[in-house]
Coordinates of N, CA and C and ligand atoms in Angstrom, one line a residue:
X1 N 0.6 -1.5 0.2 CA 0.0 -0.2 0.0 C 1.0 1.4 0.1
X2 N 0.7 2.1 -0.9 CA 1.1 3.6 -0.7 C 0.9 4.4 0.2
X3 N 1.4 4.9 1.2 CA 0.7 5.7 2.2 C 1.2 7.2 1.7
X4 N 0.3 7.7 2.4 CA 0.2 9.2 1.9 C 0.6 10.0 2.8
X5 N 1.4 11.0 3.1 CA 2.2 12.0 4.2 C 1.1 13.0 4.4
X6 N 1.0 13.8 5.7 CA 0.1 14.8 5.6 C 1.4 16.1 5.8
X7 N 1.1 17.2 5.7 CA 1.4 18.3 5.5 C 2.7 18.7 6.3
X8 N 2.3 18.3 7.8 CA 2.9 18.0 9.2 C 4.0 17.2 8.6
X9 N 3.6 16.0 8.2 CA 4.9 15.1 8.4 C 6.2 15.1 7.4
X10 N 5.7 15.7 6.2 CA 6.3 15.7 4.9 C 7.2 17.5 5.4
X11 N 6.6 18.3 6.6 CA 7.9 19.6 7.1 C 9.0 18.5 7.5
X12 N 8.2 17.8 8.3 CA 9.8 16.9 9.0 C 10.4 16.0 8.3
X13 N 10.0 15.8 7.2 CA 10.7 15.0 5.8 C 11.9 16.2 5.5
X14 N 11.3 17.0 5.6 CA 12.1 18.2 4.9 C 13.2 18.1 5.8
X15 N 13.3 18.9 7.2 CA 14.1 19.3 8.1 C 15.1 18.3 7.8
X16 N 15.0 16.8 8.3 CA 15.4 15.4 7.9 C 16.4 15.8 6.4
X17 N 15.7 15.9 5.4 CA 16.4 16.3 4.4 C 17.2 17.6 4.3
X18 N 17.4 18.5 5.2 CA 18.3 19.6 5.0 C 19.4 18.8 5.4
X19 N 19.2 18.4 6.8 CA 20.3 17.2 7.1 C 21.5 16.8 6.1
X20 N 20.7 16.4 5.4 CA 21.3 15.3 4.0 C 21.9 16.1 3.2
X21 N 21.5 17.1 2.9 CA 22.0 18.0 2.0 C 23.5 19.0 2.5
X22 N 23.0 19.1 3.7 CA 24.6 19.8 4.5 C 25.2 18.3 4.7
X23 N 25.0 16.9 4.8 CA 26.2 16.0 4.8 C 26.7 15.9 3.1
X24 N 25.9 16.0 2.1 CA 26.3 16.2 0.6 C 27.4 17.3 1.3
X25 N 27.2 18.4 1.1 CA 28.0 19.6 1.3 C 29.0 19.0 1.7
X26 N 29.1 18.3 2.9 CA 30.5 18.2 3.9 C 31.5 17.4 2.8
X27 N 30.3 16.2 2.2 CA 31.3 15.2 1.6 C 32.0 15.8 0.3
X28 N 31.1 16.5 0.0 CA 31.9 17.3 -1.6 C 33.4 17.9 -1.3
X29 N 33.2 18.7 0.0 CA 33.9 19.4 0.5 C 35.5 18.5 0.6
X30 N 35.2 17.3 1.5 CA 36.2 16.6 1.7 C 36.9 15.4 0.3
X31 N 35.8 15.4 -0.5 CA 36.0 14.6 -1.8 C 37.2 15.1 -2.6
X32 N 38.4 15.6 -2.0 CA 39.7 16.1 -2.7 C 40.6 14.8 -2.6
X33 N 41.4 14.8 -4.2 CA 42.8 13.7 -4.0 C 43.1 13.6 -2.8
X34 N 43.4 12.4 -2.1 CA 44.1 11.9 -1.3 C 43.3 11.6 -0.3
X35 N 42.1 11.8 -0.3 CA 41.1 11.4 0.9 C 40.6 10.1 0.4
X36 N 40.6 9.5 1.5 CA 39.7 8.1 1.5 C 38.4 8.1 1.3
X37 N 37.8 7.0 1.2 CA 36.3 7.1 1.0 C 35.8 6.8 2.5
X38 N 36.7 6.9 3.5 CA 36.1 6.8 4.6 C 36.0 7.8 5.3
X39 N 37.0 9.1 4.4 CA 37.1 10.5 5.1 C 35.6 11.2 4.8
X40 N 35.1 10.7 3.9 CA 33.7 11.5 3.3 C 32.8 10.9 3.8
X41 N 32.9 9.8 4.7 CA 31.7 9.0 5.8 C 31.9 9.6 7.0
X42 N 33.1 9.8 7.6 CA 33.5 10.4 8.6 C 32.8 12.2 8.8
X43 N 33.2 12.8 7.7 CA 32.1 14.3 7.2 C 31.0 14.1 7.3
X44 N 29.9 12.9 6.7 CA 28.8 12.9 6.4 C 28.6 12.5 8.2
X45 N 29.1 11.9 9.0 CA 28.6 11.1 10.5 C 28.9 12.6 11.0
X46 N 29.9 13.6 11.2 CA 29.9 15.0 12.1 C 28.6 15.6 11.7
X47 N 28.0 15.9 10.7 CA 26.5 16.4 10.2 C 25.6 15.6 10.8
X48 N 25.8 14.4 11.2 CA 24.6 13.7 11.5 C 24.7 14.2 13.2
X49 N 25.6 14.4 13.4 CA 25.6 14.3 15.4 C 25.6 15.9 15.7
X50 N 26.2 17.0 14.5 CA 26.0 18.0 14.8 C 24.6 18.7 15.0
X51 N 23.9 18.1 14.0 CA 22.1 18.3 13.8 C 21.0 17.0 14.6
X52 N 21.8 16.7 15.5 CA 21.2 15.6 16.2 C 19.9 14.5 15.6
X53 N 20.7 14.3 14.1 CA 19.8 13.3 13.6 C 20.2 12.0 13.6
X54 N 19.4 10.8 13.2 CA 19.7 9.5 13.8 C 20.1 9.0 12.0
X55 N 21.0 8.0 11.6 CA 21.5 8.0 10.2 C 20.8 6.6 10.2
X56 N 19.5 6.5 8.9 CA 19.3 5.1 8.5 C 19.8 4.3 7.5
X57 N 21.2 4.4 7.5 CA 22.0 3.6 6.4 C 23.1 2.7 7.5
X58 N 22.9 3.4 8.7 CA 24.4 2.8 9.7 C 23.1 1.4 9.8
X59 N 23.7 0.7 9.8 CA 23.2 -1.2 10.5 C 21.9 -1.4 9.7
X60 N 21.8 -0.6 8.6 CA 20.9 -1.3 7.5 C 21.0 -2.4 7.1
X61 N 20.2 -3.5 7.4 CA 21.0 -5.3 6.9 C 22.2 -5.4 7.5
X62 N 22.9 -4.2 8.2 CA 24.2 -4.5 9.0 C 25.1 -3.6 8.3
X63 N 24.7 -2.4 7.5 CA 25.7 -1.7 6.5 C 26.2 -0.6 7.8
X64 N 27.9 -1.0 7.4 CA 28.9 -0.4 8.4 C 29.4 1.1 8.5
X65 N 28.1 2.3 7.8 CA 28.4 3.4 7.5 C 27.5 4.2 7.4
X66 N 27.4 5.9 7.6 CA 26.5 6.8 7.5 C 26.0 6.9 6.2
X67 N 27.2 6.9 5.3 CA 26.9 6.9 3.8 C 27.2 5.4 2.9
X68 N 26.9 5.6 2.0 CA 27.9 4.4 0.8 C 27.9 5.4 -0.2
X69 N 29.8 5.0 -0.4 CA 30.4 6.1 -1.1 C 31.4 5.1 -2.2
X70 N 31.2 5.7 -3.6 CA 31.1 4.6 -4.3 C 31.8 5.4 -5.6
X71 N 33.4 5.3 -5.9 CA 34.0 5.8 -6.7 C 33.8 5.1 -8.1
X72 N 34.0 5.7 -9.1 CA 34.1 5.2 -10.6 C 33.3 4.4 -11.2
X73 N 33.9 2.9 -11.0 CA 32.8 2.0 -11.7 C 32.1 1.2 -10.5
X74 N 32.1 1.5 -9.6 CA 30.6 1.8 -8.4 C 29.7 2.4 -8.6
X75 N 28.4 1.4 -8.7 CA 27.6 2.0 -8.6 C 26.5 2.5 -7.4
X76 N 26.5 2.1 -6.5 CA 25.8 1.8 -5.7 C 26.4 1.4 -4.7
X77 N 26.2 1.2 -3.0 CA 26.2 1.1 -1.8 C 27.9 0.4 -1.8
X78 N 28.8 1.3 -2.0 CA 29.9 1.2 -1.6 C 30.5 1.6 -0.5
X79 N 31.0 0.5 0.0 CA 31.2 0.7 1.6 C 32.4 1.7 1.8
X80 N 32.6 2.4 2.7 CA 33.8 3.6 2.9 C 34.8 2.7 3.5
X81 N 36.1 2.8 3.6 CA 37.1 2.0 3.5 C 38.7 3.0 2.9
X82 N 39.2 2.4 3.1 CA 40.5 2.6 2.7 C 40.9 3.4 1.2
X83 N 39.8 3.3 0.6 CA 40.5 3.1 -1.1 C 40.6 5.0 -0.9
X84 N 41.6 5.4 -1.7 CA 42.0 6.6 -2.3 C 41.7 7.1 -3.5
X85 N 40.8 8.4 -2.8 CA 40.5 9.3 -4.3 C 41.8 10.1 -4.4
X86 N 41.3 9.8 -6.3 CA 42.8 10.3 -7.2 C 41.6 11.5 -7.9
X87 N 42.9 12.9 -8.4 CA 42.4 13.9 -8.9 C 42.1 12.7 -10.4
X88 N 40.7 13.1 -10.5 CA 40.0 13.0 -12.3 C 39.0 11.6 -11.6
X89 N 39.0 11.2 -10.5 CA 37.9 10.4 -10.5 C 36.3 11.0 -9.9
X90 N 35.5 10.4 -10.3 CA 34.2 10.8 -10.0 C 33.7 10.0 -8.3
X91 N 33.2 10.5 -7.5 CA 32.2 9.5 -6.7 C 31.4 9.9 -6.4
X92 N 30.2 9.2 -6.0 CA 29.2 9.1 -5.7 C 28.9 8.6 -4.1
X93 N 28.2 9.9 -3.7 CA 27.7 9.6 -2.0 C 26.0 9.7 -1.8
X94 N 25.8 8.6 -1.1 CA 24.6 8.2 -1.0 C 24.5 8.3 0.5
X95 N 23.2 9.0 1.2 CA 23.2 9.3 2.6 C 21.8 9.6 2.8
X96 N 21.5 9.2 4.1 CA 20.2 9.5 4.5 C 20.0 10.3 6.0
X97 N 18.8 10.5 6.6 CA 19.1 11.1 8.0 C 17.6 10.8 8.3
X98 N 17.1 10.7 9.5 CA 16.1 10.2 10.6 C 15.8 11.7 11.3
X99 N 14.4 12.0 11.4 CA 14.5 13.5 12.2 C 12.8 12.8 12.8
X100 N 12.5 12.8 14.1 CA 11.3 12.0 14.5 C 10.7 11.5 13.8
X101 N 11.7 10.3 13.4 CA 11.4 9.0 12.8 C 11.1 9.4 11.2
X102 N 11.1 10.5 11.2 CA 10.9 11.0 9.6 C 12.2 10.3 8.4
X103 N 12.1 10.2 7.5 CA 13.5 9.9 7.2 C 13.8 10.7 5.9
X104 N 14.6 11.1 5.1 CA 15.5 11.5 4.1 C 16.4 10.8 3.8
X105 N 16.4 10.7 2.3 CA 17.4 10.3 1.1 C 17.8 10.7 0.2
X106 N 19.3 10.9 0.0 CA 19.4 11.8 -1.4 C 21.2 11.1 -1.5
X107 N 21.4 11.4 -3.4 CA 22.8 10.8 -3.7 C 23.1 12.2 -4.5
X108 N 24.4 12.1 -4.6 CA 25.4 12.9 -5.5 C 26.2 12.7 -6.1
X109 N 27.0 12.9 -6.9 CA 28.0 12.4 -8.1 C 29.2 13.6 -7.6
X110 N 30.2 13.7 -7.4 CA 30.8 15.1 -7.9 C 32.6 14.6 -8.2
X111 N 33.0 15.4 -8.4 CA 34.5 15.5 -9.3 C 35.4 15.1 -8.0
X112 N 36.3 14.8 -8.4 CA 37.3 14.6 -7.3 C 38.7 15.5 -8.2
X113 N 39.0 16.4 -7.5 CA 39.5 17.6 -8.9 C 38.8 17.4 -10.3
X114 N 40.2 17.8 -11.3 CA 39.7 18.2 -12.7 C 39.2 16.6 -13.1
X115 N 38.2 16.6 -13.5 CA 37.8 15.2 -14.5 C 37.6 15.6 -15.6
X116 N 37.8 14.4 -16.7 CA 37.3 14.4 -17.9 C 36.2 14.6 -18.7
X117 N 36.0 14.9 -19.6 CA 35.2 15.3 -20.2 C 33.9 14.2 -20.4
X118 N 34.1 13.3 -20.5 CA 33.2 11.7 -20.1 C 32.6 11.8 -19.0
X119 N 33.2 11.9 -18.3 CA 33.0 12.2 -16.5 C 32.1 13.0 -16.7
X120 N 32.1 14.0 -17.2 CA 31.6 15.6 -17.0 C 30.1 15.2 -17.3
X121 N 30.2 14.7 -18.7 CA 29.2 14.8 -18.9 C 28.0 13.6 -18.3
X122 N 28.9 12.3 -18.1 CA 28.0 11.4 -17.5 C 27.3 12.1 -16.3
X123 N 27.7 12.7 -15.3 CA 27.2 13.3 -14.0 C 26.4 14.1 -14.5
X124 N 26.0 15.3 -15.7 CA 25.8 16.2 -16.0 C 24.5 15.2 -16.3
X125 N 24.4 14.2 -17.5 CA 23.0 13.8 -18.1 C 22.1 12.9 -16.4
X126 N 23.3 12.3 -15.8 CA 22.4 11.7 -14.5 C 21.4 12.8 -13.9
X127 N 22.2 14.0 -13.8 CA 22.1 14.9 -12.9 C 20.0 15.4 -13.8
X128 N 20.3 15.7 -14.6 CA 19.7 16.1 -15.4 C 18.1 14.7 -15.4
X129 N 18.7 13.6 -16.0 CA 17.3 12.8 -15.5 C 16.6 12.1 -14.3
X130 N 17.3 12.8 -13.4 CA 16.8 13.4 -12.0 C 15.6 14.7 -12.2
X131 N 15.9 15.4 -12.6 CA 15.4 16.8 -13.0 C 14.5 16.5 -13.7
X132 N 14.2 15.9 -14.4 CA 13.4 15.4 -15.5 C 12.3 14.1 -15.0
X133 N 12.8 13.8 -14.2 CA 12.0 12.4 -13.5 C 10.8 13.5 -12.7
X134 N 11.9 14.5 -12.0 CA 11.4 15.1 -10.9 C 10.0 15.8 -11.8
X135 N 10.3 16.8 -12.3 CA 9.2 17.2 -13.6 C 7.6 16.3 -13.5
X136 N 7.9 15.6 -13.8 CA 6.8 14.4 -14.3 C 6.3 13.9 -12.7
X137 N 6.7 14.3 -11.7 CA 6.7 13.6 -10.6 C 4.9 14.8 -9.9
X138 N 3.8 14.5 -10.6 CA 2.8 15.6 -9.9 C 1.6 14.7 -10.0
X139 N 0.5 15.0 -9.0 CA -0.9 14.7 -9.0 C -1.2 14.5 -10.8
X140 N -2.1 12.9 -11.1 CA -2.6 12.5 -11.9 C -1.5 12.1 -12.6
X141 N -0.6 12.3 -12.9 CA 0.8 11.3 -13.8 C 0.6 10.0 -13.1
X142 N 1.3 9.2 -13.5 CA 1.6 7.8 -13.6 C 3.0 7.2 -12.8
X143 N 3.3 6.6 -12.5 CA 4.4 6.3 -11.5 C 5.6 6.3 -13.5
X144 N 4.7 5.1 -14.1 CA 5.5 5.0 -15.3 C 6.4 6.0 -16.1
X145 N 5.2 7.5 -15.9 CA 5.7 8.7 -16.5 C 7.3 9.3 -15.4
X146 N 7.2 8.8 -14.6 CA 9.0 9.1 -14.4 C 9.6 8.6 -14.4
X147 N 9.8 7.4 -14.5 CA 10.7 6.2 -15.1 C 11.4 6.8 -16.3
X148 N 9.7 6.8 -17.1 CA 9.8 7.0 -18.7 C 10.9 8.1 -18.6
X149 N 10.5 9.5 -18.1 CA 11.5 10.9 -18.1 C 12.9 10.6 -17.7
X150 N 12.7 9.8 -17.1 CA 14.3 9.3 -16.6 C 15.3 8.6 -18.0
X151 N 14.5 7.3 -18.2 CA 14.9 7.1 -19.2 C 15.2 7.8 -20.5
X152 N 14.5 8.5 -21.2 CA 14.5 9.2 -22.1 C 16.0 10.3 -22.3
X153 N 15.7 10.7 -20.9 CA 16.9 11.7 -21.2 C 18.2 10.8 -21.3
X154 N 18.1 9.4 -20.5 CA 19.5 8.8 -20.5 C 19.6 8.2 -21.9
X155 N 18.6 7.9 -22.9 CA 19.2 7.5 -23.8 C 19.7 7.9 -25.0
X156 N 19.1 9.2 -24.7 CA 19.0 10.3 -26.0 C 20.6 10.7 -25.5
X157 N 21.5 10.5 -24.8 CA 22.8 11.0 -24.0 C 23.6 9.9 -24.9
X158 N 23.0 8.5 -24.6 CA 24.1 7.4 -25.5 C 24.3 6.6 -23.9
X159 N 24.0 6.7 -23.2 CA 24.2 5.7 -21.6 C 23.8 4.9 -21.3
X160 N 23.7 4.2 -20.2 CA 22.8 3.2 -20.2 C 22.2 3.4 -18.4
X161 N 20.8 2.5 -18.5 CA 20.5 3.4 -17.1 C 20.3 1.8 -16.7
X162 N 20.8 2.0 -15.2 CA 20.5 0.6 -14.1 C 19.4 0.3 -14.0
X163 N 19.2 -1.0 -14.4 CA 17.2 -1.6 -13.8 C 17.5 -2.3 -12.8
X164 N 18.7 -2.7 -12.0 CA 18.4 -4.0 -10.9 C 18.2 -3.3 -9.6
X165 N 18.2 -1.7 -9.7 CA 18.1 -0.9 -8.7 C 17.5 0.1 -8.7
X166 N 16.2 0.8 -7.9 CA 15.4 1.8 -8.7 C 15.3 2.2 -7.2
X167 N 14.1 3.3 -7.3 CA 14.1 4.6 -6.3 C 12.8 4.1 -5.5
X168 N 12.2 4.3 -4.6 CA 11.2 4.1 -3.8 C 10.5 5.3 -3.1
X169 N 9.5 4.5 -2.7 CA 8.6 5.5 -1.8 C 9.2 5.6 -0.3
X170 N 9.2 6.6 0.7 CA 10.2 7.0 1.8 C 9.1 7.8 2.8
X171 N 9.3 7.4 4.5 CA 7.9 8.1 5.1 C 8.9 7.5 6.5
X172 N 8.1 6.8 7.3 CA 8.7 6.0 8.5 C 10.3 5.4 8.3
X173 N 10.0 4.6 7.1 CA 10.8 4.0 6.5 C 11.9 4.2 5.6
X174 N 12.9 3.7 5.6 CA 13.3 4.2 4.0 C 13.4 3.7 2.7
X175 N 12.8 2.9 3.0 CA 11.8 1.8 1.6 C 10.7 1.5 1.6
X176 N 10.0 2.4 1.2 CA 8.7 2.3 1.4 C 8.2 1.9 0.2
X177 N 6.8 1.2 -0.1 CA 6.3 1.0 -1.5 C 5.5 2.4 -1.8
X178 N 5.8 2.6 -3.3 CA 6.2 2.0 -4.5 C 7.9 1.5 -4.6
X179 N 7.7 0.9 -5.8 CA 9.1 1.0 -6.2 C 9.1 2.0 -7.3
X180 N 10.1 2.6 -7.7 CA 10.0 3.5 -8.6 C 11.2 3.8 -10.2
X181 N 11.3 2.3 -10.8 CA 12.2 2.8 -11.8 C 12.3 3.7 -12.6
X182 N 13.7 3.4 -12.9 CA 14.2 5.2 -13.9 C 14.1 4.5 -15.3
X183 N 13.1 3.4 -16.0 CA 12.7 2.5 -17.0 C 11.3 2.4 -17.3
X184 N 11.2 2.7 -19.2 CA 9.8 1.9 -18.8 C 8.6 2.9 -19.3
X185 N 7.9 2.1 -19.9 CA 6.8 3.2 -20.6 C 6.4 4.2 -19.8
X186 N 5.6 4.8 -20.3 CA 5.1 6.1 -19.6 C 3.3 5.7 -19.6
X187 N 2.7 6.5 -18.9 CA 1.0 6.4 -19.0 C 1.1 5.1 -18.0
X188 N 2.0 4.6 -17.0 CA 1.4 3.2 -16.9 C 1.6 3.0 -15.2
X189 N 0.9 2.0 -14.4 CA 1.3 1.6 -13.4 C 0.6 2.8 -12.3
X190 N 0.8 3.3 -11.2 CA 0.2 3.9 -10.0 C 0.3 5.0 -10.1
X191 N -1.6 5.9 -10.3 CA -1.5 7.2 -10.4 C -1.1 7.9 -9.0
X192 N -0.7 8.9 -9.1 CA 0.0 9.9 -8.5 C -0.8 10.8 -8.2
X193 N -0.7 10.9 -6.7 CA -1.5 11.8 -5.9 C -0.7 12.5 -4.8
X194 N -1.3 14.1 -4.5 CA -0.9 14.7 -3.4 C -0.4 14.0 -2.2
X195 N 0.6 14.1 -1.5 CA 1.0 13.2 0.2 C 2.1 12.3 0.3
X196 N 2.1 11.9 -1.4 CA 2.9 10.4 -1.9 C 4.3 11.1 -2.0
X197 N 5.2 10.7 -1.1 CA 6.7 11.1 -1.3 C 7.6 9.9 -1.8
X198 N 8.2 10.2 -2.4 CA 9.3 9.4 -3.4 C 10.4 9.6 -3.6
X199 N 11.6 8.4 -3.0 CA 13.4 9.3 -3.7 C 13.3 8.4 -4.9
X200 N 13.5 9.7 -5.7 CA 14.1 9.5 -7.4 C 14.8 9.4 -7.4
X201 N 15.5 7.7 -8.0 CA 17.4 7.9 -7.9 C 17.6 7.5 -9.5
X202 N 18.2 7.7 -10.4 CA 18.6 7.3 -11.2 C 20.3 6.9 -11.5
X203 N 20.1 6.0 -11.8 CA 21.6 5.4 -11.5 C 22.2 5.0 -12.8
X204 N 23.1 5.9 -13.5 CA 23.5 5.6 -15.3 C 25.1 5.5 -15.5
X205 N 24.6 4.3 -16.1 CA 26.5 4.0 -16.7 C 27.1 4.8 -17.8
X206 N 28.7 4.7 -18.0 CA 28.9 5.3 -19.4 C 29.0 4.1 -20.5
X207 N 29.3 2.7 -19.3 CA 29.5 1.9 -20.9 C 28.0 1.2 -20.8
X208 N 27.7 -0.4 -20.3 CA 26.9 -0.9 -20.7 C 25.7 -1.3 -19.3
X209 N 24.7 -0.9 -19.4 CA 24.2 -1.0 -17.4 C 24.1 -2.3 -16.5
X210 N 24.7 -3.3 -17.3 CA 24.6 -4.7 -16.3 C 25.8 -4.5 -14.8
X211 N 25.1 -4.8 -14.0 CA 25.8 -4.9 -12.5 C 26.1 -5.8 -12.5
X212 N 27.3 -6.0 -10.7 CA 27.9 -7.2 -10.5 C 28.1 -6.4 -9.2
X213 N 27.7 -7.7 -8.2 CA 27.9 -7.1 -6.6 C 29.2 -8.1 -6.4
X214 N 30.0 -7.5 -5.6 CA 31.0 -7.6 -5.0 C 31.5 -8.5 -4.1
X215 N 32.2 -9.5 -3.7 CA 32.0 -10.5 -2.6 C 31.9 -10.1 -1.1
X216 N 31.9 -8.5 -1.4 CA 31.7 -8.0 0.3 C 29.7 -8.2 0.4
X217 N 29.6 -8.2 -0.8 CA 27.8 -8.7 -0.6 C 26.9 -7.2 -1.0
X218 N 27.8 -6.0 -0.5 CA 27.2 -4.7 -1.3 C 27.9 -4.0 -2.1
X219 N 28.9 -3.9 -2.8 CA 29.6 -3.1 -3.4 C 28.9 -3.6 -5.1
X220 N 28.1 -2.9 -5.4 CA 28.1 -2.8 -6.5 C 28.7 -1.5 -7.6
X221 N 29.0 -2.8 -8.8 CA 30.0 -2.5 -10.0 C 29.5 -2.3 -11.0
X222 N 29.7 -1.6 -12.3 CA 29.2 -1.6 -13.2 C 29.8 -3.4 -13.8
X223 N 29.3 -4.3 -14.7 CA 30.0 -5.4 -14.9 C 30.9 -5.0 -16.5
X224 N 31.4 -3.9 -16.9 CA 32.1 -3.5 -17.9 C 33.3 -2.8 -17.6
X225 N 33.2 -2.7 -16.0 CA 34.2 -1.6 -15.6 C 33.7 -0.1 -16.0
X226 N 32.7 0.3 -16.6 CA 32.6 1.5 -16.7 C 32.4 2.4 -15.8
X227 N 32.2 3.8 -16.2 CA 31.8 5.0 -14.9 C 29.8 4.5 -14.6
X228 N 29.8 5.4 -13.4 CA 28.6 5.3 -13.5 C 28.1 6.6 -12.4
X229 N 27.3 7.2 -12.3 CA 27.0 8.2 -11.9 C 25.7 8.2 -11.3
X230 N 25.2 8.6 -10.0 CA 23.9 8.3 -9.5 C 23.4 10.3 -8.4
X231 N 22.1 10.0 -8.7 CA 21.7 11.7 -7.8 C 20.2 10.9 -7.4
X232 N 20.0 11.8 -6.3 CA 18.9 11.1 -5.8 C 18.4 12.1 -5.2
X233 N 16.9 13.1 -5.2 CA 16.2 13.3 -4.4 C 15.1 13.1 -3.9
X234 N 15.1 13.2 -2.6 CA 13.7 12.7 -1.9 C 12.6 13.8 -2.4
X235 N 11.1 13.5 -3.0 CA 10.5 14.1 -3.4 C 8.8 13.7 -3.2
X236 N 8.4 15.2 -2.5 CA 7.2 14.9 -1.8 C 5.9 15.7 -3.3
X237 N 5.1 15.0 -3.3 CA 4.0 15.2 -4.2 C 3.3 16.2 -3.2
X238 N 3.0 17.6 -4.0 CA 1.7 18.4 -3.5 C 1.3 18.9 -4.4
X239 N -0.5 20.0 -3.7 CA -1.2 20.3 -4.9 C -1.0 21.1 -5.9
X240 N 0.6 21.8 -5.8 CA 1.2 22.2 -6.2 C 2.2 21.9 -7.0
X241 N 2.6 20.2 -7.3 CA 3.4 20.2 -7.9 C 4.5 19.1 -7.4
X242 N 5.9 18.6 -7.7 CA 6.6 18.3 -7.3 C 7.3 19.2 -6.1
X243 N 7.7 18.8 -4.8 CA 8.5 19.8 -4.1 C 9.8 18.8 -3.6
X244 N 11.4 19.6 -3.6 CA 12.1 18.6 -3.5 C 12.6 19.0 -1.6
X245 N 12.6 18.0 -1.1 CA 13.1 17.8 0.4 C 14.3 18.0 0.9
X246 N 15.1 17.8 -0.6 CA 16.2 17.5 0.2 C 17.4 18.5 -0.3
X247 N 17.5 19.4 0.3 CA 17.9 20.2 -0.4 C 18.2 21.1 0.9
X248 N 19.5 22.5 0.7 CA 19.7 23.2 2.0 C 18.6 23.8 2.4
Ligands
MG301 MG1 19.6 7.1 -1.3
MG302 MG1 17.0 5.3 -2.0

C-alpha cells in the first residue's frame, strides 16, 4: 500500500532532508585527491552528530557506515574504507537522515579535482535525468511517467540506465512502496496523488548497464568496468506539484 503523508509529516521529512543536503556539502568538500572514502563517511557522520539526527544507513541490513561512497565503476552501496580518491575520479555519495522518525534519502556524484569531459557529461546527464523525472512527478501523472522521463534523458545521451536498482517510497521507513524504476513505458502504473513521497534516483552508466555485486555483498559495480553516476532526491507531491525535500 502506498501511504500518503500529511503536510506536518512532510515538514519533518524536509528537516531530515536539509540534514542530508548538509551531509552532501560536507562530503563534497572532503572529496579531494588523497582523501579516503572513509574520510567522506566521517564528514557525513559529523553533520548527523551536529544536527542530532539519526542515520538510516548505519546498521541497515548490517551496513557499517552512514554513507555509501561509490567511486568510478562503483554504481551504488560502496562501503567507506581505505580506498584513496585520486584527481580525475568521480565519487557518488548516498546518505540519509531521520528526524523524529521521518526519513530522507539523497545521493550526488561529484568530481575529485579535474575530471575528463566524458565523466562530466555522465554526471550532467544523470542529474538531468533526475530533474526530468522530478518534473514528471505530479498528481494525475502515473508512476511510469517518472521512469520514462529519466530513461528518455539517458537514452538520448547514449548512456545506460541501471535496471536492477530503483527508487522507492519513503516515510517512517527508508524504503516503502512503491518501487520507482528509472525506465519503462509512460502512462502506466500507480496514479500519483498529493501526499505521496518518493525517493527518485537514476543510476547511469557510461558503458553497458549490467551490474555485478562484489564478494563483500554490498558493492555494486558496472560489469564492464565503466564509470557510473547516481543522483537522488526525496520528493513530495503537493497540490502545487513536486517539491524537493533534500535541499539545503
Ligand atoms: Mg539513497
Ligand atoms: Mg534511495
